[in-house]
CSV table of C-alpha atoms and ligand atoms in Angstrom, one decimal:
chain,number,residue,atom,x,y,z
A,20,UNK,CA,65.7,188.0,60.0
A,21,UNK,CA,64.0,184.6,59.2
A,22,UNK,CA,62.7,183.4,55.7
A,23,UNK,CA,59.0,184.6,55.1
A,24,UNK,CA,58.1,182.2,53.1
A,25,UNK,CA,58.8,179.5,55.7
A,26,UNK,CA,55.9,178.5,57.6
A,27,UNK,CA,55.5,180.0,61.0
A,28,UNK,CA,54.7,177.1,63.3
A,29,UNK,CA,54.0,176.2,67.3
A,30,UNK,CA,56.7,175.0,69.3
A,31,UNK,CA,54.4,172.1,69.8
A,32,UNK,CA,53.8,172.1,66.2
A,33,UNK,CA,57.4,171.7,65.6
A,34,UNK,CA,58.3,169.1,68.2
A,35,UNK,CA,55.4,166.7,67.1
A,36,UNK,CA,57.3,166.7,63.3
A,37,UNK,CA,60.5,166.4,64.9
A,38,UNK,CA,59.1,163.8,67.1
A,39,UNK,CA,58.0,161.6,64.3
A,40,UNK,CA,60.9,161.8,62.5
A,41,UNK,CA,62.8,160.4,65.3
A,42,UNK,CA,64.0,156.4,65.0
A,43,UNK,CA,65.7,155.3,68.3
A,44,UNK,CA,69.1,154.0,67.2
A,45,UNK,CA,69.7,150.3,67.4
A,46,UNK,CA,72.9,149.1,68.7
A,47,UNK,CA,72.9,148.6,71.9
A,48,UNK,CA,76.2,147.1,74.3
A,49,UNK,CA,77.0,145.6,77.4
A,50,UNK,CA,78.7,148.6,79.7
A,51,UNK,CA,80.8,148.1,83.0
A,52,UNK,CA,78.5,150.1,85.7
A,53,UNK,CA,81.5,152.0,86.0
A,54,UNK,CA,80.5,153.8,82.3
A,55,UNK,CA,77.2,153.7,82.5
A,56,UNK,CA,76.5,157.2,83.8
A,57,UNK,CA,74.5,159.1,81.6
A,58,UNK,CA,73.7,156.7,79.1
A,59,UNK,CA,70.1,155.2,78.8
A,60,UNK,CA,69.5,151.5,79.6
A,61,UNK,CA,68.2,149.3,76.4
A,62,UNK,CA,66.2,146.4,78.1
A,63,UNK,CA,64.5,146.0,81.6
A,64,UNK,CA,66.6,145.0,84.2
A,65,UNK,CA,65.3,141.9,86.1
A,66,UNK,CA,66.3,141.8,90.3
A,67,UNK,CA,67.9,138.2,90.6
A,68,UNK,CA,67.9,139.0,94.4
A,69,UNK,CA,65.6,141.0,97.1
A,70,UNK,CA,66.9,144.1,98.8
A,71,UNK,CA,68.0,144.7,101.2
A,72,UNK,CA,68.2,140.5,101.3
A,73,UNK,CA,67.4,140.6,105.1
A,74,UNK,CA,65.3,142.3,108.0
A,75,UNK,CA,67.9,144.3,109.4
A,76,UNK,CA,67.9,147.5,112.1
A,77,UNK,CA,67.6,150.8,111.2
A,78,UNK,CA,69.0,152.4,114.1
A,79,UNK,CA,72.0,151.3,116.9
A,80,UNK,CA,69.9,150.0,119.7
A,81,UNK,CA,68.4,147.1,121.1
A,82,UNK,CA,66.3,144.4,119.6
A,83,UNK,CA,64.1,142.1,121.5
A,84,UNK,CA,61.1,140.0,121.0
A,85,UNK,CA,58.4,142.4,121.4
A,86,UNK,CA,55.7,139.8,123.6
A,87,UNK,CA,58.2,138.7,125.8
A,88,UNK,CA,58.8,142.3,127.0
A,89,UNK,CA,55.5,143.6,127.7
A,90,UNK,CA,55.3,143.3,131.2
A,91,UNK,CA,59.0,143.9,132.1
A,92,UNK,CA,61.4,146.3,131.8
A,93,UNK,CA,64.8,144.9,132.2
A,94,UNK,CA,66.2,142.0,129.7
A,95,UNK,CA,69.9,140.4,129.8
A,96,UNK,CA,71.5,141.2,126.6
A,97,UNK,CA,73.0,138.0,125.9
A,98,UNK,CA,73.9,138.7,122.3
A,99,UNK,CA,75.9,141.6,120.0
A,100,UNK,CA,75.5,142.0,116.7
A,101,UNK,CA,76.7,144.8,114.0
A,102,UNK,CA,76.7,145.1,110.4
A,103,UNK,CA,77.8,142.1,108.6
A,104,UNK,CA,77.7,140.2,110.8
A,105,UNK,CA,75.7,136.6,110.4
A,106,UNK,CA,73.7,135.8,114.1
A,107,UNK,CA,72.3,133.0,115.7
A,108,UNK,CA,69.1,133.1,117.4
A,109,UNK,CA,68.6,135.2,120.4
A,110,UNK,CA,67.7,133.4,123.2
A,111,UNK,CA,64.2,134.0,124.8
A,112,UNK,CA,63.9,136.1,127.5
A,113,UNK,CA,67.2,138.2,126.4
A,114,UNK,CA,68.1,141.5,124.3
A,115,UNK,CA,70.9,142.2,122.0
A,116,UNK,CA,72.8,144.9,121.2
A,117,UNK,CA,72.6,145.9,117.6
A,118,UNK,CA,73.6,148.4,115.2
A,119,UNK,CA,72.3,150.1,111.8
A,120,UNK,CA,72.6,147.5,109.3
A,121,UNK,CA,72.8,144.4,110.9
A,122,UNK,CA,70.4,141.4,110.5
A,123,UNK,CA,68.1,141.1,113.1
A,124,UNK,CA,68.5,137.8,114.8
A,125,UNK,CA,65.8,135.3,114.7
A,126,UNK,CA,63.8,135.3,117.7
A,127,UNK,CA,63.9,139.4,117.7
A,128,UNK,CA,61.4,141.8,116.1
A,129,UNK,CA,61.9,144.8,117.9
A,130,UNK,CA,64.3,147.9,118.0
A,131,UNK,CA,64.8,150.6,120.5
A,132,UNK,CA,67.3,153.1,119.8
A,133,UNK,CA,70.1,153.0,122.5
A,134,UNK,CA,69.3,157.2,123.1
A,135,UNK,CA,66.0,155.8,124.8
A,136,UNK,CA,67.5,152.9,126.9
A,137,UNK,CA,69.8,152.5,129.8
A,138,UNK,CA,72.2,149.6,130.5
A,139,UNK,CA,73.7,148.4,133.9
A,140,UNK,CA,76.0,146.3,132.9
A,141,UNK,CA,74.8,143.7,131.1
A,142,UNK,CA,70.9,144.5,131.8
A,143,UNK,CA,69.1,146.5,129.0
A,144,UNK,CA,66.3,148.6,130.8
A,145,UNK,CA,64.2,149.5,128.5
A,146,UNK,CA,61.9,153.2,128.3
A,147,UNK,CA,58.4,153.1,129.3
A,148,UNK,CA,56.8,153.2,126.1
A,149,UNK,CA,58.2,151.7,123.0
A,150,UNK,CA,57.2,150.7,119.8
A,151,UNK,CA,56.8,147.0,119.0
A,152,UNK,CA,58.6,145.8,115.9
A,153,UNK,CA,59.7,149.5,115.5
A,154,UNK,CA,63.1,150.8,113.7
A,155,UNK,CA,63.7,147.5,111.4
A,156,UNK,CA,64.0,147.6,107.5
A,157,UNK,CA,62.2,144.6,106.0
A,158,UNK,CA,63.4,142.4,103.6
A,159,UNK,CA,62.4,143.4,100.1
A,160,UNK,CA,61.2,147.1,101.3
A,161,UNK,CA,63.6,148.7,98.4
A,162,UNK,CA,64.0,146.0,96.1
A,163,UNK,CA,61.8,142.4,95.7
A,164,UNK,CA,63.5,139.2,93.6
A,165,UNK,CA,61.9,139.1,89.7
A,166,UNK,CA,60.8,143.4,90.0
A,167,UNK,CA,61.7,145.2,87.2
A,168,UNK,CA,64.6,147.7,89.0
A,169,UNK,CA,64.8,150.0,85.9
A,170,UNK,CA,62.9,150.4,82.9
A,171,UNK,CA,64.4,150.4,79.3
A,172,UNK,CA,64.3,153.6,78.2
A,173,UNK,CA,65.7,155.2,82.1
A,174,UNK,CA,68.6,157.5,81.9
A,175,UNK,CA,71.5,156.0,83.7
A,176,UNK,CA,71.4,159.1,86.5
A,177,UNK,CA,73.9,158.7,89.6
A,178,UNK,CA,70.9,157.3,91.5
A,179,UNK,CA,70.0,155.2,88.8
A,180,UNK,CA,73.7,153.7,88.8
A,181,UNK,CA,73.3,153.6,92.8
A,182,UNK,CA,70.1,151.2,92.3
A,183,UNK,CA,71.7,148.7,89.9
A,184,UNK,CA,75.2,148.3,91.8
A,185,UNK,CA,72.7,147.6,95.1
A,186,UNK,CA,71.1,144.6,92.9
A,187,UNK,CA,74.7,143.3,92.1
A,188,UNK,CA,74.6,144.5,88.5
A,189,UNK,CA,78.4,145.1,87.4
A,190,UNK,CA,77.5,145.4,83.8
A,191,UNK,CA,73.8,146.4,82.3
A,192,UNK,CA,73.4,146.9,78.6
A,193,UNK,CA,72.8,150.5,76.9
A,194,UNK,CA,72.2,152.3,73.7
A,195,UNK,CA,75.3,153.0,72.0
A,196,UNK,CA,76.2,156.8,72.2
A,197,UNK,CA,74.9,159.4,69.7
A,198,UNK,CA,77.7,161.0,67.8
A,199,UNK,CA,77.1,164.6,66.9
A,200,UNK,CA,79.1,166.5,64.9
A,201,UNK,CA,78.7,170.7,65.6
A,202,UNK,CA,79.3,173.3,63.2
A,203,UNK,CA,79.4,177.0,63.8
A,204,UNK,CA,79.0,179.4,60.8
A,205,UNK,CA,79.7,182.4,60.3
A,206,UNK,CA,82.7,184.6,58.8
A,207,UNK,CA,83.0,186.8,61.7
A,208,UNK,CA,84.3,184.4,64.2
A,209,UNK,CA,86.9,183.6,65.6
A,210,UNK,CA,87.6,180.4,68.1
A,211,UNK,CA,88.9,181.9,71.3
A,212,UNK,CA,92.3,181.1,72.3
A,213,UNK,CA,92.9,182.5,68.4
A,214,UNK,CA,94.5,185.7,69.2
A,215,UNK,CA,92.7,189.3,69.9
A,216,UNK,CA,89.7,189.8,67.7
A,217,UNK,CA,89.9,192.4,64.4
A,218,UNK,CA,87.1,194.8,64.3
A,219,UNK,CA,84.2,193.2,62.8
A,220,UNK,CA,84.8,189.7,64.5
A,221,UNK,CA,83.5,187.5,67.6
A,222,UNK,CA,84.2,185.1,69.9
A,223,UNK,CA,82.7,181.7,68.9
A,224,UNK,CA,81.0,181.0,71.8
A,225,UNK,CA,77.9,178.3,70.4
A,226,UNK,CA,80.4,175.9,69.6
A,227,UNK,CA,81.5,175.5,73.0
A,228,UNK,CA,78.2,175.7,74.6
A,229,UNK,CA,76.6,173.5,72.2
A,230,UNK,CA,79.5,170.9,73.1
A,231,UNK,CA,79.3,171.1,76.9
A,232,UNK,CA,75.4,170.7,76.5
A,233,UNK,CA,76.2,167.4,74.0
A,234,UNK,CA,78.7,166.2,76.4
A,235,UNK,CA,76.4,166.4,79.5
A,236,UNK,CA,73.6,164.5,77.4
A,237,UNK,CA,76.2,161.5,77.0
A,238,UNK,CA,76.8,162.6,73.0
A,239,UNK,CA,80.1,161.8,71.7
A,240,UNK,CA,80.8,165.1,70.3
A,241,UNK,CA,82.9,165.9,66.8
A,242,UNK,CA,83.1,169.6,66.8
A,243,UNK,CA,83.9,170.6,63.8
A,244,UNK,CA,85.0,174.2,64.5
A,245,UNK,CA,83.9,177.6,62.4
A,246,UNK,CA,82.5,177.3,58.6
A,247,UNK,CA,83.1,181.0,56.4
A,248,UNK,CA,79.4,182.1,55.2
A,249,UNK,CA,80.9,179.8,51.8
A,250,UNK,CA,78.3,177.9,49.9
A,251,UNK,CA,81.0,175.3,48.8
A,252,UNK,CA,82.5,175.0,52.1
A,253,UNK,CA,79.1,174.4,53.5
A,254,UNK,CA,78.2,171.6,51.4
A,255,UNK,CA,81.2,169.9,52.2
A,256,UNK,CA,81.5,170.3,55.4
A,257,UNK,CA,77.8,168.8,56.0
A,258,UNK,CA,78.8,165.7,53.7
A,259,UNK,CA,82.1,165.1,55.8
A,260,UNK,CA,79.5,165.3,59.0
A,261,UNK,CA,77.1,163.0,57.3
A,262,UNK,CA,79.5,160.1,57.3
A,263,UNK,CA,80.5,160.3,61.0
A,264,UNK,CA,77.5,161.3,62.8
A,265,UNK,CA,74.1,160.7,63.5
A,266,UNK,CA,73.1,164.0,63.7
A,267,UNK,CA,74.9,167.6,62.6
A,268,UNK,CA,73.6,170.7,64.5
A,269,UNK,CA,74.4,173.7,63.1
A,270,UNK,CA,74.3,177.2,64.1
A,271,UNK,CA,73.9,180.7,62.3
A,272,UNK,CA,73.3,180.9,59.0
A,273,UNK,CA,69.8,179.5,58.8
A,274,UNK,CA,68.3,182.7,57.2
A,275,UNK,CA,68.1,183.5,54.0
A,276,UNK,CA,70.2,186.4,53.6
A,277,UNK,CA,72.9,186.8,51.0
A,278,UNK,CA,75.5,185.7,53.3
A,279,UNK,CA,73.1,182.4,54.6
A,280,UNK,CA,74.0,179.0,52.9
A,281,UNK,CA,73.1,176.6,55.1
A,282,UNK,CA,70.0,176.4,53.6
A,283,UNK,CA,70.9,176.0,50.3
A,284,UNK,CA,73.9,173.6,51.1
A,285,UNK,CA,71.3,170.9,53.2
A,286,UNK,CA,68.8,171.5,49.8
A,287,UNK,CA,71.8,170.2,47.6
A,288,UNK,CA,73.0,167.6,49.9
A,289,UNK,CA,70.4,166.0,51.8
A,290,UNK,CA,66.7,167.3,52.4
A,291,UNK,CA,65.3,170.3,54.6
A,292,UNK,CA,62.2,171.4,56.5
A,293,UNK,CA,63.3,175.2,57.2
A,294,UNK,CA,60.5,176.1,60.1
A,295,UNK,CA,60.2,179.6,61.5
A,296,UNK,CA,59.3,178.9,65.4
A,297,UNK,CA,56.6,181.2,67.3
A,298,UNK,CA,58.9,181.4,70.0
A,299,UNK,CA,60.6,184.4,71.2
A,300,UNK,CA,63.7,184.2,71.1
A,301,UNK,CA,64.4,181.8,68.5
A,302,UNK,CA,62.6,181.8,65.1
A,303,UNK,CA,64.1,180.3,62.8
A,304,UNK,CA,65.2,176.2,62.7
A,305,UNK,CA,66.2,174.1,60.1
A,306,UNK,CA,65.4,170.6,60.3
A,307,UNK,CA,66.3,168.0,57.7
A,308,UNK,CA,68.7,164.9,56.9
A,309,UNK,CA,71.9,164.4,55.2
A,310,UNK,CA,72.4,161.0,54.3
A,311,UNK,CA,71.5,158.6,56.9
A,312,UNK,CA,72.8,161.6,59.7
A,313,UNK,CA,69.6,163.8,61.1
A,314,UNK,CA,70.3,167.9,60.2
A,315,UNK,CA,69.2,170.0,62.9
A,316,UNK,CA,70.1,174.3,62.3
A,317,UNK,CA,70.0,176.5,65.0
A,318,UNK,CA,69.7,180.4,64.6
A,319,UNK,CA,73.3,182.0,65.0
A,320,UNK,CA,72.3,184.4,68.1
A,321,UNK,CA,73.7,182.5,71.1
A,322,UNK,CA,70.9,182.9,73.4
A,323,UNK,CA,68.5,182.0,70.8
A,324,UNK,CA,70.7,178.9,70.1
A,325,UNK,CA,71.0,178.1,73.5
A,326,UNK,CA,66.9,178.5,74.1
A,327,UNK,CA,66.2,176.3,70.6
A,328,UNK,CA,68.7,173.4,71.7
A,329,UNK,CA,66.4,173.4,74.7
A,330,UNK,CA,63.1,172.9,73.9
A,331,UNK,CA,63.9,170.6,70.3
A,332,UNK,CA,67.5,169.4,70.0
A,333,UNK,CA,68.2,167.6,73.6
A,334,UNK,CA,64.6,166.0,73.5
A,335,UNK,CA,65.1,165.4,69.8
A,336,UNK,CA,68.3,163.6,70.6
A,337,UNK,CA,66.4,161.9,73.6
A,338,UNK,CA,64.6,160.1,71.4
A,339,UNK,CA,67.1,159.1,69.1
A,340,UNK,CA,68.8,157.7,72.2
A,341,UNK,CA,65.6,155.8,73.4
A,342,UNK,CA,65.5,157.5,76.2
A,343,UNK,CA,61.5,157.4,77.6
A,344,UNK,CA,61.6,160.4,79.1
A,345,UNK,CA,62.4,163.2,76.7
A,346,UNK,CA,60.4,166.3,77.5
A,347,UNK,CA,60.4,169.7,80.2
A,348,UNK,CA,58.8,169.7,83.1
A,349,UNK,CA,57.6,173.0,84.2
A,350,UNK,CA,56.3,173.8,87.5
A,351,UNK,CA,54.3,177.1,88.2
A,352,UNK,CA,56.0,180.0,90.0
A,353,UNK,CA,54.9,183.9,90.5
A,354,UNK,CA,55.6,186.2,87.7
A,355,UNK,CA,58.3,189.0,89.4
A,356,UNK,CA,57.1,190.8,86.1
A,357,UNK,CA,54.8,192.2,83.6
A,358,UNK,CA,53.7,191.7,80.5
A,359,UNK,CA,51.4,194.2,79.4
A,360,UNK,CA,51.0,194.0,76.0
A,361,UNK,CA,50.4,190.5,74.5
A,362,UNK,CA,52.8,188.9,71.7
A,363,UNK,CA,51.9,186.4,68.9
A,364,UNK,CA,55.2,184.4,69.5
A,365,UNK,CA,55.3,182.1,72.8
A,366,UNK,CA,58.2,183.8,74.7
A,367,UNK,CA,61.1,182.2,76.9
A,368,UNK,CA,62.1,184.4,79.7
A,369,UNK,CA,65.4,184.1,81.1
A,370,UNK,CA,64.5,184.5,84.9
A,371,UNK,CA,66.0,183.9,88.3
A,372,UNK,CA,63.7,182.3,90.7
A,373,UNK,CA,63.8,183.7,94.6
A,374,UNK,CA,61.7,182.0,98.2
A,375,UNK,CA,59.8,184.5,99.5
A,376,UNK,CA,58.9,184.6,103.6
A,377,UNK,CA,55.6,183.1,102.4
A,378,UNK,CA,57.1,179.9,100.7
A,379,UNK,CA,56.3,181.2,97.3
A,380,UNK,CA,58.5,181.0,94.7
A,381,UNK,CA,59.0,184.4,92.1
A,382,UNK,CA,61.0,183.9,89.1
A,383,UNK,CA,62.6,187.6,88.4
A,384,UNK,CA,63.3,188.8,84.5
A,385,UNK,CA,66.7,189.6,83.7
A,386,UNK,CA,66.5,193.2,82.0
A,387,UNK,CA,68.3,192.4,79.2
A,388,UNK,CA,65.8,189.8,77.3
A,389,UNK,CA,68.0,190.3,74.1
A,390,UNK,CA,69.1,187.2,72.2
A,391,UNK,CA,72.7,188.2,72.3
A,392,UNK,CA,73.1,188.4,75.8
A,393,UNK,CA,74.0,185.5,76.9
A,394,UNK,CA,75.1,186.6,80.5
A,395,UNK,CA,71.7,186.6,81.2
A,396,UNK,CA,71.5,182.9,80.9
A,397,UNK,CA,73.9,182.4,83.4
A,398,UNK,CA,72.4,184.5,85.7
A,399,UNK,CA,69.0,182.8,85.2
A,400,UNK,CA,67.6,179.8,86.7
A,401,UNK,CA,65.7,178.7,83.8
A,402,UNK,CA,62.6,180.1,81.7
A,403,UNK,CA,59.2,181.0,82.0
A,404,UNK,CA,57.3,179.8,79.6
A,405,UNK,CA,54.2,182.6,78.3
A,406,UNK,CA,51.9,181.5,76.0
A,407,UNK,CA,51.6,183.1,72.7
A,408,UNK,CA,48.9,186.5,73.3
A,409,UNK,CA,49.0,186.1,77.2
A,410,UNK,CA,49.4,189.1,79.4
A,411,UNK,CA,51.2,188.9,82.4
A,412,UNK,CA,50.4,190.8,85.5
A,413,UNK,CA,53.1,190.6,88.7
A,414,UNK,CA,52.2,187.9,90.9
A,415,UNK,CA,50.6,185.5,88.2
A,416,UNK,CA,51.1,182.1,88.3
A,417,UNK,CA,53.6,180.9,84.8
A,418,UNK,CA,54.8,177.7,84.7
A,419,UNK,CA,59.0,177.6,84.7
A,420,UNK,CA,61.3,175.8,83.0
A,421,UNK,CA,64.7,175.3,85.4
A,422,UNK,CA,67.9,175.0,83.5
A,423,UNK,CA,68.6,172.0,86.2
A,424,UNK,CA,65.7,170.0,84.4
A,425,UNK,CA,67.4,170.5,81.2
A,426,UNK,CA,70.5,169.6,82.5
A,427,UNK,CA,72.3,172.5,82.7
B,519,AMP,P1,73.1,184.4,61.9
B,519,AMP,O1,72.0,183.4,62.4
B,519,AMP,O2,74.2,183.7,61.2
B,519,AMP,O3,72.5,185.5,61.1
B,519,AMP,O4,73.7,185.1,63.1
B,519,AMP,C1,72.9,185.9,64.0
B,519,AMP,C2,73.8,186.5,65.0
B,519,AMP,O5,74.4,185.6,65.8
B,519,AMP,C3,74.9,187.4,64.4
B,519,AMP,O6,75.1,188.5,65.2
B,519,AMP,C4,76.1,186.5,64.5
B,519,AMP,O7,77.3,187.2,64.6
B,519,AMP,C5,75.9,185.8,65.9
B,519,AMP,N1,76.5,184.4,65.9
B,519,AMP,C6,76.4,183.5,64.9
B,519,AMP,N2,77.1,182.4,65.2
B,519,AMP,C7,77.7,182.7,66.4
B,519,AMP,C8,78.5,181.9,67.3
B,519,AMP,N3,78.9,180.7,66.9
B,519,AMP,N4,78.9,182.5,68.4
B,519,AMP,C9,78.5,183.7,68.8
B,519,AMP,N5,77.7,184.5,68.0
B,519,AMP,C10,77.3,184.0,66.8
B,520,MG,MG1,75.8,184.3,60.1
């Protein structure tokens, strides 16, 4: 499989093209927080106020002024105050009563938790050692009037959403969503739901997996359902693409077999950098433009589809979307494997990553490495990562890619 005469390049090789290819689209709007998940702020957002806005306790307990109860023990509590509410000052000489949230009143700068005090009736006693100006959050400790709270460029994460709502934000302003249309090739499949396959046929099973991928990067997604292996239909389905999308990704076909067009159909309509990868799996990925709309063509094999959206079409799109923060972090983990023989392409192992007694983390191979079985990428938590010629020996360090990094 793969076209010999295309050039055989690094991962990193390809990325930096695809990289410098990528222009951050421009339109920008003004969301309700409320749809801002997942999409990626456009401009720094200023704090107009300080959080939390007040000192205020972080425990239910009692707050006092700590000098005035050095050398005593018991207080009056002469005051009660709980969350929202807005309290005088506390009289000198006296405790209050106070719960998580609420403002301390001026006059106090202490907390003790209630679990360490005892009351007769009104009298606080307090513990014989305590903290001074213990178990209170200070004004500004999260959030200080004129910070930047989020960065342009920050995917809009849950937390992310969380931060701006506690700043009062109710609208923030975002890059406009990247529209992707998909297209499967192939004459062999069959969408599922179709009816009961004929010998010879398959499942579509890219298209689906390529949308829920596009969908959980915020993509609006135009699948454009299975192409025959059809020069003519190929070239007209990527022109129909071109004028909706900003970016068509492809899968199958990319070879140049008898029965591979895509190729051909990007030369005639648009332009095409046909890379083979030194990845394993993967190989080859075609990379190009169709009018104004990027071309990105993954291999047909599911898992190799799967593994190539990875590592160059979600960061690709990440950068179309502005988003600062586009590439994998790996960590390192134990090899629960071998590999003994060492392999010019860089290889992606689908393994499942277990805690030993120790604390130390061993990502396990699934036995089937084969780029059609895509079972194994359920099973796995993400991918080790070997470097092209390394050998592997059980219980060396590899760095791993989780799945939950890449968002899936
Ligand atoms: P290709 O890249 O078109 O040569 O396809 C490589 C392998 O992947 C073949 O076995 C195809 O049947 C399979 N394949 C291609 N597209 C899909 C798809 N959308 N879903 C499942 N398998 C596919
Ligand atoms: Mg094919």
């Amino acid at each position: 499989m793969g076209d010999k005469s295309a050039p055989l390049l690094s991962a990193e090789d390809v990325w930096a093209r695809m990289r410098a290819a990528a222009v951050v689209v421009a339109q920008c709007e003004q969301v309700a927080l409320s749809d801002a998940p997942m999409r990626v702020l456009a401009e720094d957002l200023h704090a107009t106020v300080t959080v939390p806005g007040f000192d205020n306790s972080a425990m239910d307990g009692y707050a006092f002024r700590a000098e005035e109860a050095r050398e005593r023990r018991e207080m009056p509590i002469s005051l009660r105050v709980a969350a929202g509410d807005s309290p005088g000052v506390l009289t000198s000489g006296t405790a209050c009563r106070i719960f998580t949230g609420a403002p301390i009143p001026d006059g106090a700068d202490t907390v003790v938790i209630q679990e360490r005090c005892e009351r007769r009736g009104d009298i606080l006693v307090l513990p014989e050692k305590w903290t001074p100006y213990a178990n209170i959050r200070r004004a500004g400790e999260d959030i200080r009037e004129g910070d930047v709270v989020l960065r342009a460029g920050q995917r809009l994460t849950p937390q992310a959403v969380g931060l701006a709502a506690s700043c009062g934000f109710a609208e923030i302003p975002v890059r406009r969503r990247l529209r992707v249309a998909i297209v499967s090739t192939g004459d062999e499949l069959r969408a599922a739901g179709s009816g009961p396959l004929h010998k010879g046929q398959i499942y579509d099973s890219n298209r689906p997996m390529l949308e829920a991928l596009l969908r959980r990067l915020g993509c609006e997604v135009h699948a454009l359902g299975a192409l025959g292996d059809d020069l003519a239909a190929t070239r007209q389905a990527l022109r129909a693409a071109a004028g909706a999308a900003d970016a068509i990704v492809t899968t199958g076909g990319v070879s140049v077999g008898e029965e591979d067009h895509v190729k051909t159909a990007l030369e005639a309509e648009g332009t095409l950098a046909l890379w083979r990868v030194a990845i394993k799996p993967g190989k080859p990925l075609a990379f190009g433009r169709v009018g104004e709309a990027y071309f990105l063509g993954l291999p047909g094999n599911p898992v190799s589809a799967f593994v190539t959206y990875l590592l160059f079409v979600q960061p690709f799109l990440k950068a179309l979307m502005g988003e600062a923060q586009t590439g994998l972090q790996a960590f390192p983990v134990r090899a629960g494997f071998a590999r003994a023989t060492p392999d010019s392409r860089r290889e992606f192992v689908r393994a499942r990553l277990t805690v030993q007694d120790d604390g130390a983390v061993w990502a396990h191979a699934h036995a089937r490495q084969g780029s059609g079985v895509l079972s194994s990428t359920v099973w796995a938590d993400g991918l080790v990562d070997i470097a092209a010629g390394r050998v592997v020996a059980e219980g060396d360090s590899v760095p791993f890619l989780p799945f939950g990094g890449l968002g899936c």
